[in-house]
Amino acid sequence: MKNIRKLILGALALVAAGTVHAQDIHFSQFYETPLFRNPALAGIVNGDYRVQAVYRSQWNSVANAYKTISANAEYKLKVGGGDNYATIGMQVFHDEAGSSSMQTLHILPAVNFHKSLSSVRNLYLSAGFMGGVVQRRIDRSKITTNNTFDNGTDGEPLATNGYRYFDGSAGLSLNGGFGENVDNSFVLGVAMHHLTRPKNTFFQSSAIELAPKYVLSGALKLGMAENTNLIMHSDVVVQDKSQYLIGGLLYNMKFGPDMDMPDLMLSAGAFVRWNDALIPTVKAEYKGLAFGLSYDVNISKLKTSSLGRGGFELSLTFVGFRRNVDNSSLNAMHCPRF
């Protein structure tokens, strides 16, 4: 039974490594990975800089956990004498999947330009690009297939234990405020990933390419009262024949003497990844430092095997302003605070 289990997991790992239309990494707290969604979302934050990290652990109940770490940093600079800005950033991913220890590392620098369309309404159009190196490796000693039992080797036609490629993304976004309430704001974005259609396989076949991925993103913040907001996030992702929709709501409460810059904010809500998971979520932010926690409750066809357990995510975000007020966006660029 143990050997059969290893056989199944090894086969799944090889299929995942060589599938033409394999899906990319995904996060339940997707709104905490802005560059991963769209490089044109870099710098759309109420601050001069932002540092974020997200840790995801998935499928503990089915096999060895899939572990993913995302880290990104952004720094916003004023451009010229107007209200235009540019953001430079970096996105790093590390993913380890299943019993074969298939590892993927992304190192992706990014740049985003924000063009002011209306200083009165704080309306900005942004165009961003992200590109860098992706490296993938697999530990063949941990793969068990039928050939292993026949002759002691895995016997699979793998050309290499690892490979790397250049990948790129580009996107546009529009963000601003609306209505009488200063908390009312929105973000809309569209992005295309895998511009280079890189070859993506451990097998000897050279025809396998990573299909382009298209992401339509949206966020809406509505001021309900002086100290409460309703925040909505959603993504629609299409990659060749695969697609998914994720969206949900957070109810946000502010605490402190200044409701425009509150000392403490607490949020709670839920998201749904369509036909896959229900995701209860909580978040706390204190003076620019935010902590988020979510858990996937599996509602897909795998819920019987997984006992309804999907995975949990932890996120950590820090946002701040430069001390030099003259070069800061503190009193000039009012981005949505989601």
mmCIF file of C-alpha atoms in Angstrom:
data_model
loop_
_atom_site.group_PDB
_atom_site.id
_atom_site.type_symbol
_atom_site.label_atom_id
_atom_site.label_comp_id
_atom_site.label_asym_id
_atom_site.label_seq_id
_atom_site.Cartn_x
_atom_site.Cartn_y
_atom_site.Cartn_z
ATOM 1 C CA MET A 1 0.000 0.000 0.000
ATOM 2 C CA LYS A 2 2.816 2.397 0.850
ATOM 3 C CA ASN A 3 4.533 1.681 -2.494
ATOM 4 C CA ILE A 4 1.273 2.187 -4.367
ATOM 5 C CA ARG A 5 0.823 5.556 -2.632
ATOM 6 C CA LYS A 6 4.326 6.601 -3.667
ATOM 7 C CA LEU A 7 3.611 5.431 -7.212
ATOM 8 C CA ILE A 8 0.512 7.600 -7.436
ATOM 9 C CA LEU A 9 2.179 10.678 -5.935
ATOM 10 C CA GLY A 10 5.223 10.279 -8.159
ATOM 11 C CA ALA A 11 3.066 10.011 -11.260
ATOM 12 C CA LEU A 12 1.105 13.112 -10.257
ATOM 13 C CA ALA A 13 4.326 15.050 -9.727
ATOM 14 C CA LEU A 14 5.613 14.119 -13.178
ATOM 15 C CA VAL A 15 2.318 15.016 -14.821
ATOM 16 C CA ALA A 16 2.249 18.375 -13.026
ATOM 17 C CA ALA A 17 5.816 19.047 -14.098
ATOM 18 C CA GLY A 18 5.168 18.279 -17.750
ATOM 19 C CA THR A 19 1.588 19.322 -18.381
ATOM 20 C CA VAL A 20 1.178 21.801 -21.206
ATOM 21 C CA HIS A 21 -1.674 23.731 -19.658
ATOM 22 C CA ALA A 22 -0.687 23.557 -15.989
ATOM 23 C CA GLN A 23 -2.051 26.366 -13.860
ATOM 24 C CA ASP A 24 0.176 28.870 -12.105
ATOM 25 C CA ILE A 25 0.554 29.337 -8.384
ATOM 26 C CA HIS A 26 -2.528 30.861 -6.763
ATOM 27 C CA PHE A 27 -3.220 32.517 -3.422
ATOM 28 C CA SER A 28 -6.381 32.896 -1.388
ATOM 29 C CA GLN A 29 -5.194 36.302 -0.128
ATOM 30 C CA PHE A 30 -4.521 37.270 -3.737
ATOM 31 C CA TYR A 31 -4.973 40.968 -2.932
ATOM 32 C CA GLU A 32 -1.778 40.741 -0.826
ATOM 33 C CA THR A 33 0.272 39.751 -3.922
ATOM 34 C CA PRO A 34 -0.280 42.782 -6.201
ATOM 35 C CA LEU A 35 2.664 42.250 -8.567
ATOM 36 C CA PHE A 36 1.729 38.607 -9.070
ATOM 37 C CA ARG A 37 -1.740 39.721 -10.180
ATOM 38 C CA ASN A 38 -0.631 42.634 -12.339
ATOM 39 C CA PRO A 39 2.632 44.635 -12.441
ATOM 40 C CA ALA A 40 0.469 47.745 -12.962
ATOM 41 C CA LEU A 41 -0.795 47.300 -9.374
ATOM 42 C CA ALA A 42 2.687 47.989 -7.971
ATOM 43 C CA GLY A 43 2.743 51.137 -5.849
ATOM 44 C CA ILE A 44 -1.046 51.500 -5.644
ATOM 45 C CA VAL A 45 -0.932 51.862 -1.906
ATOM 46 C CA ASN A 46 -1.327 54.692 0.592
ATOM 47 C CA GLY A 47 2.420 54.915 1.229
ATOM 48 C CA ASP A 48 5.828 55.469 -0.379
ATOM 49 C CA TYR A 49 6.948 51.877 0.116
ATOM 50 C CA ARG A 50 5.421 48.488 0.826
ATOM 51 C CA VAL A 51 6.923 45.139 1.800
ATOM 52 C CA GLN A 52 4.766 41.989 1.791
ATOM 53 C CA ALA A 53 5.150 38.286 2.443
ATOM 54 C CA VAL A 54 2.611 35.461 2.071
ATOM 55 C CA TYR A 55 3.034 31.840 3.164
ATOM 56 C CA ARG A 56 0.667 29.139 1.888
ATOM 57 C CA SER A 57 0.462 25.478 2.892
ATOM 58 C CA GLN A 58 -1.967 23.247 0.990
ATOM 59 C CA TRP A 59 -3.158 19.614 0.821
ATOM 60 C CA ASN A 60 -1.728 18.433 4.146
ATOM 61 C CA SER A 61 -4.549 15.890 4.392
ATOM 62 C CA VAL A 62 -3.906 14.300 0.957
ATOM 63 C CA ALA A 63 -0.129 14.230 0.459
ATOM 64 C CA ASN A 64 2.990 16.090 1.413
ATOM 65 C CA ALA A 65 1.975 19.727 1.753
ATOM 66 C CA TYR A 66 2.424 22.120 -1.152
ATOM 67 C CA LYS A 67 4.283 25.087 0.329
ATOM 68 C CA THR A 68 4.482 28.461 -1.364
ATOM 69 C CA ILE A 69 6.187 31.658 -0.225
ATOM 70 C CA SER A 70 5.700 35.016 -1.926
ATOM 71 C CA ALA A 71 7.651 38.175 -1.107
ATOM 72 C CA ASN A 72 7.457 41.542 -2.807
ATOM 73 C CA ALA A 73 8.793 45.046 -2.197
ATOM 74 C CA GLU A 74 7.783 48.323 -3.846
ATOM 75 C CA TYR A 75 9.217 51.847 -3.715
ATOM 76 C CA LYS A 76 7.349 54.827 -5.182
ATOM 77 C CA LEU A 77 9.127 57.898 -6.566
ATOM 78 C CA LYS A 78 7.874 61.228 -7.852
ATOM 79 C CA VAL A 79 8.519 61.840 -11.558
ATOM 80 C CA GLY A 80 8.832 65.381 -12.922
ATOM 81 C CA GLY A 81 7.118 68.413 -11.459
ATOM 82 C CA GLY A 82 3.526 67.192 -11.632
ATOM 83 C CA ASP A 83 1.545 64.520 -9.804
ATOM 84 C CA ASN A 84 3.054 61.618 -11.751
ATOM 85 C CA TYR A 85 4.898 58.770 -10.022
ATOM 86 C CA ALA A 86 6.931 55.685 -10.825
ATOM 87 C CA THR A 87 7.245 52.530 -8.742
ATOM 88 C CA ILE A 88 10.135 50.104 -8.810
ATOM 89 C CA GLY A 89 9.640 46.700 -7.247
ATOM 90 C CA MET A 90 10.684 43.092 -6.899
ATOM 91 C CA GLN A 91 8.610 39.914 -6.775
ATOM 92 C CA VAL A 92 10.058 36.632 -5.483
ATOM 93 C CA PHE A 93 8.277 33.263 -5.270
ATOM 94 C CA HIS A 94 9.400 29.923 -3.961
ATOM 95 C CA ASP A 95 7.154 26.898 -4.353
ATOM 96 C CA GLU A 96 7.727 23.283 -3.241
ATOM 97 C CA ALA A 97 5.203 20.765 -4.456
ATOM 98 C CA GLY A 98 4.458 17.282 -3.178
ATOM 99 C CA SER A 99 6.576 14.241 -2.413
ATOM 100 C CA SER A 100 8.921 14.830 -5.362
ATOM 101 C CA SER A 101 10.063 18.177 -3.877
ATOM 102 C CA MET A 102 9.476 19.908 -7.193
ATOM 103 C CA GLN A 103 10.724 23.451 -6.550
ATOM 104 C CA THR A 104 10.101 26.639 -8.478
ATOM 105 C CA LEU A 105 11.869 29.951 -7.860
ATOM 106 C CA HIS A 106 10.801 33.239 -9.491
ATOM 107 C CA ILE A 107 12.946 36.407 -9.308
ATOM 108 C CA LEU A 108 11.073 39.187 -11.119
ATOM 109 C CA PRO A 109 11.992 42.899 -11.029
ATOM 110 C CA ALA A 110 9.110 45.265 -11.878
ATOM 111 C CA VAL A 111 8.475 48.874 -12.855
ATOM 112 C CA ASN A 112 5.191 50.790 -12.959
ATOM 113 C CA PHE A 113 4.427 54.329 -14.146
ATOM 114 C CA HIS A 114 1.435 56.236 -12.672
ATOM 115 C CA LYS A 115 -0.028 59.011 -14.824
ATOM 116 C CA SER A 116 -2.295 61.492 -13.032
ATOM 117 C CA LEU A 117 -5.577 62.054 -14.896
ATOM 118 C CA SER A 118 -7.247 64.314 -12.340
ATOM 119 C CA SER A 119 -5.691 65.871 -9.246
ATOM 120 C CA VAL A 120 -9.160 66.694 -7.917
ATOM 121 C CA ARG A 121 -10.417 63.110 -8.015
ATOM 122 C CA ASN A 122 -7.012 61.431 -7.471
ATOM 123 C CA LEU A 123 -7.464 59.407 -10.645
ATOM 124 C CA TYR A 124 -4.432 57.507 -11.981
ATOM 125 C CA LEU A 125 -3.736 55.371 -15.028
ATOM 126 C CA SER A 126 -0.791 52.993 -14.538
ATOM 127 C CA ALA A 127 1.245 50.876 -16.945
ATOM 128 C CA GLY A 128 3.590 48.232 -15.546
ATOM 129 C CA PHE A 129 6.055 45.582 -16.663
ATOM 130 C CA MET A 130 7.679 42.718 -14.773
ATOM 131 C CA GLY A 131 10.281 40.292 -16.066
ATOM 132 C CA GLY A 132 13.011 38.024 -14.794
ATOM 133 C CA VAL A 133 14.257 34.491 -14.329
ATOM 134 C CA VAL A 134 12.321 31.377 -13.276
ATOM 135 C CA GLN A 135 14.129 28.212 -12.153
ATOM 136 C CA ARG A 136 12.543 24.788 -11.639
ATOM 137 C CA ARG A 137 14.085 21.686 -10.088
ATOM 138 C CA ILE A 138 12.900 18.194 -9.156
ATOM 139 C CA ASP A 139 14.405 15.554 -6.841
ATOM 140 C CA ARG A 140 14.297 12.330 -8.860
ATOM 141 C CA SER A 141 15.363 10.262 -5.864
ATOM 142 C CA LYS A 142 11.965 10.988 -4.296
ATOM 143 C CA ILE A 143 9.948 9.891 -7.336
ATOM 144 C CA THR A 144 8.634 6.324 -7.291
ATOM 145 C CA THR A 145 7.092 4.882 -10.473
ATOM 146 C CA ASN A 146 6.320 1.415 -11.795
ATOM 147 C CA ASN A 147 9.790 1.220 -13.398
ATOM 148 C CA THR A 148 11.358 1.722 -9.977
ATOM 149 C CA PHE A 149 10.047 -1.636 -8.831
ATOM 150 C CA ASP A 150 11.212 -3.341 -12.060
ATOM 151 C CA ASN A 151 14.845 -2.251 -12.218
ATOM 152 C CA GLY A 152 15.558 0.100 -9.324
ATOM 153 C CA THR A 153 15.581 3.345 -11.372
ATOM 154 C CA ASP A 154 12.723 5.689 -12.088
ATOM 155 C CA GLY A 155 13.020 4.936 -15.830
ATOM 156 C CA GLU A 156 11.276 8.155 -16.840
ATOM 157 C CA PRO A 157 12.458 10.030 -19.987
ATOM 158 C CA LEU A 158 13.458 13.201 -18.143
ATOM 159 C CA ALA A 159 15.961 15.360 -19.986
ATOM 160 C CA THR A 160 17.091 17.237 -16.873
ATOM 161 C CA ASN A 161 16.606 17.588 -13.126
ATOM 162 C CA GLY A 162 16.252 21.345 -13.512
ATOM 163 C CA TYR A 163 15.934 24.158 -16.004
ATOM 164 C CA ARG A 164 15.412 27.931 -16.117
ATOM 165 C CA TYR A 165 13.723 30.417 -18.427
ATOM 166 C CA PHE A 166 12.970 34.126 -18.806
ATOM 167 C CA ASP A 167 9.397 35.199 -18.163
ATOM 168 C CA GLY A 168 7.572 38.505 -18.419
ATOM 169 C CA SER A 169 4.260 40.223 -17.625
ATOM 170 C CA ALA A 170 2.642 43.508 -18.610
ATOM 171 C CA GLY A 171 -0.492 45.271 -17.426
ATOM 172 C CA LEU A 172 -2.629 48.371 -17.116
ATOM 173 C CA SER A 173 -4.645 49.644 -14.162
ATOM 174 C CA LEU A 174 -6.958 52.513 -13.291
ATOM 175 C CA ASN A 175 -7.538 53.669 -9.709
ATOM 176 C CA GLY A 176 -9.154 56.604 -7.995
ATOM 177 C CA GLY A 177 -11.857 57.913 -5.698
ATOM 178 C CA PHE A 178 -15.517 58.697 -6.238
ATOM 179 C CA GLY A 179 -18.513 60.164 -4.448
ATOM 180 C CA GLU A 180 -18.670 62.318 -1.333
ATOM 181 C CA ASN A 181 -17.059 59.852 1.082
ATOM 182 C CA VAL A 182 -13.244 60.093 1.040
ATOM 183 C CA ASP A 183 -13.012 56.335 1.678
ATOM 184 C CA ASN A 184 -14.826 55.486 -1.555
ATOM 185 C CA SER A 185 -12.256 54.162 -4.032
ATOM 186 C CA PHE A 186 -11.739 51.601 -6.757
ATOM 187 C CA VAL A 187 -9.047 49.731 -8.683
ATOM 188 C CA LEU A 188 -9.443 48.030 -12.067
ATOM 189 C CA GLY A 189 -6.656 46.177 -13.837
ATOM 190 C CA VAL A 190 -5.883 43.858 -16.717
ATOM 191 C CA ALA A 191 -2.642 41.938 -17.226
ATOM 192 C CA MET A 192 -1.027 39.389 -19.504
ATOM 193 C CA HIS A 193 1.546 36.980 -18.052
ATOM 194 C CA HIS A 194 4.043 34.625 -19.742
ATOM 195 C CA LEU A 195 4.700 37.008 -22.621
ATOM 196 C CA THR A 196 7.604 34.856 -23.801
ATOM 197 C CA ARG A 197 5.584 31.592 -23.845
ATOM 198 C CA PRO A 198 8.546 29.817 -22.215
ATOM 199 C CA LYS A 199 9.218 26.101 -22.599
ATOM 200 C CA ASN A 200 8.070 24.438 -19.411
ATOM 201 C CA THR A 201 8.970 20.748 -19.073
ATOM 202 C CA PHE A 202 11.371 18.300 -17.452
ATOM 203 C CA PHE A 203 10.681 15.775 -20.210
ATOM 204 C CA GLN A 204 12.656 15.340 -23.419
ATOM 205 C CA SER A 205 9.868 16.854 -25.485
ATOM 206 C CA SER A 206 10.655 20.478 -26.426
ATOM 207 C CA ALA A 207 7.159 21.349 -27.647
ATOM 208 C CA ILE A 208 5.642 22.070 -24.233
ATOM 209 C CA GLU A 209 5.109 25.788 -23.623
ATOM 210 C CA LEU A 210 3.595 27.775 -20.759
ATOM 211 C CA ALA A 211 0.382 29.277 -22.096
ATOM 212 C CA PRO A 212 -0.229 33.020 -21.634
ATOM 213 C CA LYS A 213 -2.312 33.911 -18.606
ATOM 214 C CA TYR A 214 -4.806 36.796 -18.560
ATOM 215 C CA VAL A 215 -5.936 38.383 -15.297
ATOM 216 C CA LEU A 216 -8.795 40.845 -14.828
ATOM 217 C CA SER A 217 -8.641 42.384 -11.342
ATOM 218 C CA GLY A 218 -10.987 44.613 -9.407
ATOM 219 C CA ALA A 219 -11.313 46.150 -5.957
ATOM 220 C CA LEU A 220 -13.933 48.443 -4.458
ATOM 221 C CA LYS A 221 -14.003 50.228 -1.103
ATOM 222 C CA LEU A 222 -17.209 51.788 0.181
ATOM 223 C CA GLY A 223 -17.416 54.014 3.268
ATOM 224 C CA MET A 224 -20.350 52.778 5.344
ATOM 225 C CA ALA A 225 -19.892 55.129 8.305
ATOM 226 C CA GLU A 226 -17.095 57.274 9.717
ATOM 227 C CA ASN A 227 -15.296 54.243 11.142
ATOM 228 C CA THR A 228 -16.474 51.361 8.943
ATOM 229 C CA ASN A 229 -15.888 50.282 5.335
ATOM 230 C CA LEU A 230 -16.894 47.460 3.050
ATOM 231 C CA ILE A 231 -14.013 46.171 0.889
ATOM 232 C CA MET A 232 -14.454 43.926 -2.147
ATOM 233 C CA HIS A 233 -11.719 42.115 -4.122
ATOM 234 C CA SER A 234 -12.016 39.869 -7.178
ATOM 235 C CA ASP A 235 -9.908 38.258 -9.911
ATOM 236 C CA VAL A 236 -10.867 36.477 -13.109
ATOM 237 C CA VAL A 237 -7.999 34.344 -14.439
ATOM 238 C CA VAL A 238 -7.887 32.630 -17.826
ATOM 239 C CA GLN A 239 -4.947 30.464 -18.928
ATOM 240 C CA ASP A 240 -5.573 28.528 -22.122
ATOM 241 C CA LYS A 241 -8.364 26.031 -21.313
ATOM 242 C CA SER A 242 -8.205 26.674 -17.570
ATOM 243 C CA GLN A 243 -9.980 29.493 -15.771
ATOM 244 C CA TYR A 244 -11.031 30.420 -12.285
ATOM 245 C CA LEU A 245 -12.893 33.158 -10.463
ATOM 246 C CA ILE A 246 -12.176 34.316 -6.936
ATOM 247 C CA GLY A 247 -13.895 37.108 -5.029
ATOM 248 C CA GLY A 248 -15.273 38.183 -1.699
ATOM 249 C CA LEU A 249 -15.874 40.826 0.951
ATOM 250 C CA LEU A 250 -14.166 42.189 4.045
ATOM 251 C CA TYR A 251 -15.941 44.289 6.673
ATOM 252 C CA ASN A 252 -13.457 46.827 8.003
ATOM 253 C CA MET A 253 -13.546 48.796 11.280
ATOM 254 C CA LYS A 254 -11.220 51.708 12.140
ATOM 255 C CA PHE A 255 -10.039 52.766 15.591
ATOM 256 C CA GLY A 256 -8.162 55.870 16.731
ATOM 257 C CA PRO A 257 -8.522 59.663 17.022
ATOM 258 C CA ASP A 258 -7.998 60.274 13.261
ATOM 259 C CA MET A 259 -10.284 58.223 11.009
ATOM 260 C CA ASP A 260 -8.339 59.328 7.920
ATOM 261 C CA MET A 261 -5.159 57.740 9.345
ATOM 262 C CA PRO A 262 -6.441 55.277 11.986
ATOM 263 C CA ASP A 263 -4.058 53.618 14.420
ATOM 264 C CA LEU A 264 -5.839 50.261 14.210
ATOM 265 C CA MET A 265 -8.017 48.549 11.620
ATOM 266 C CA LEU A 266 -9.704 45.155 11.953
ATOM 267 C CA SER A 267 -11.304 43.273 9.062
ATOM 268 C CA ALA A 268 -13.217 40.018 8.715
ATOM 269 C CA GLY A 269 -15.004 38.366 5.833
ATOM 270 C CA ALA A 270 -14.952 35.516 3.348
ATOM 271 C CA PHE A 271 -13.949 34.763 -0.227
ATOM 272 C CA VAL A 272 -14.967 32.068 -2.691
ATOM 273 C CA ARG A 273 -12.770 30.401 -5.295
ATOM 274 C CA TRP A 274 -15.534 29.206 -7.608
ATOM 275 C CA ASN A 275 -16.131 25.428 -7.490
ATOM 276 C CA ASP A 276 -13.051 25.003 -5.318
ATOM 277 C CA ALA A 277 -12.969 26.605 -1.861
ATOM 278 C CA LEU A 278 -14.718 28.787 0.698
ATOM 279 C CA ILE A 279 -12.164 31.035 2.395
ATOM 280 C CA PRO A 280 -12.909 32.710 5.762
ATOM 281 C CA THR A 281 -10.444 35.553 6.310
ATOM 282 C CA VAL A 282 -9.382 37.943 9.079
ATOM 283 C CA LYS A 283 -6.945 40.857 8.993
ATOM 284 C CA ALA A 284 -5.511 43.313 11.529
ATOM 285 C CA GLU A 285 -3.470 46.440 10.780
ATOM 286 C CA TYR A 286 -1.673 48.592 13.356
ATOM 287 C CA LYS A 287 0.149 51.727 12.216
ATOM 288 C CA GLY A 288 1.154 50.360 8.815
ATOM 289 C CA LEU A 289 1.868 46.780 9.908
ATOM 290 C CA ALA A 290 -0.810 44.302 8.794
ATOM 291 C CA PHE A 291 -1.325 40.614 9.499
ATOM 292 C CA GLY A 292 -3.783 38.409 7.603
ATOM 293 C CA LEU A 293 -4.967 34.837 8.110
ATOM 294 C CA SER A 294 -7.177 32.725 5.866
ATOM 295 C CA TYR A 295 -8.152 29.074 5.557
ATOM 296 C CA ASP A 296 -9.431 27.187 2.513
ATOM 297 C CA VAL A 297 -12.429 24.945 3.140
ATOM 298 C CA ASN A 298 -12.477 22.583 0.183
ATOM 299 C CA ILE A 299 -15.815 22.421 -1.663
ATOM 300 C CA SER A 300 -14.485 20.819 -4.859
ATOM 301 C CA LYS A 301 -14.704 17.180 -5.992
ATOM 302 C CA LEU A 302 -11.647 16.463 -3.827
ATOM 303 C CA LYS A 303 -13.486 17.327 -0.605
ATOM 304 C CA THR A 304 -14.064 13.622 0.207
ATOM 305 C CA SER A 305 -10.345 12.792 0.009
ATOM 306 C CA SER A 306 -9.268 16.015 1.692
ATOM 307 C CA LEU A 307 -12.013 15.866 4.371
ATOM 308 C CA GLY A 308 -12.884 19.422 3.356
ATOM 309 C CA ARG A 309 -9.450 20.705 4.348
ATOM 310 C CA GLY A 310 -7.588 22.731 1.748
ATOM 311 C CA GLY A 311 -4.864 24.913 3.228
ATOM 312 C CA PHE A 312 -4.063 28.012 5.225
ATOM 313 C CA GLU A 313 -2.326 31.260 4.398
ATOM 314 C CA LEU A 314 -0.511 33.839 6.473
ATOM 315 C CA SER A 315 0.284 37.323 5.168
ATOM 316 C CA LEU A 316 2.394 40.155 6.547
ATOM 317 C CA THR A 317 2.484 43.676 5.104
ATOM 318 C CA PHE A 318 4.323 46.839 6.091
ATOM 319 C CA VAL A 319 3.557 50.215 4.487
ATOM 320 C CA GLY A 320 5.296 53.510 5.265
ATOM 321 C CA PHE A 321 6.205 56.999 4.097
ATOM 322 C CA ARG A 322 9.602 58.601 3.632
ATOM 323 C CA ARG A 323 10.680 61.088 6.284
ATOM 324 C CA ASN A 324 11.370 63.769 3.677
ATOM 325 C CA VAL A 325 7.850 65.121 3.176
ATOM 326 C CA ASP A 326 8.854 67.111 0.060
ATOM 327 C CA ASN A 327 9.669 63.882 -1.809
ATOM 328 C CA SER A 328 6.838 61.852 -0.306
ATOM 329 C CA SER A 329 3.384 61.025 -1.662
ATOM 330 C CA LEU A 330 1.907 61.610 1.823
ATOM 331 C CA ASN A 331 0.146 64.873 0.969
ATOM 332 C CA ALA A 332 0.051 64.530 -2.815
ATOM 333 C CA MET A 333 -1.007 61.090 -4.066
ATOM 334 C CA HIS A 334 -3.958 59.523 -2.255
ATOM 335 C CA CYS A 335 -4.109 55.906 -3.323
ATOM 336 C CA PRO A 336 -6.831 53.465 -2.246
ATOM 337 C CA ARG A 337 -6.186 51.889 1.148
ATOM 338 C CA PHE A 338 -7.391 48.317 0.907
#
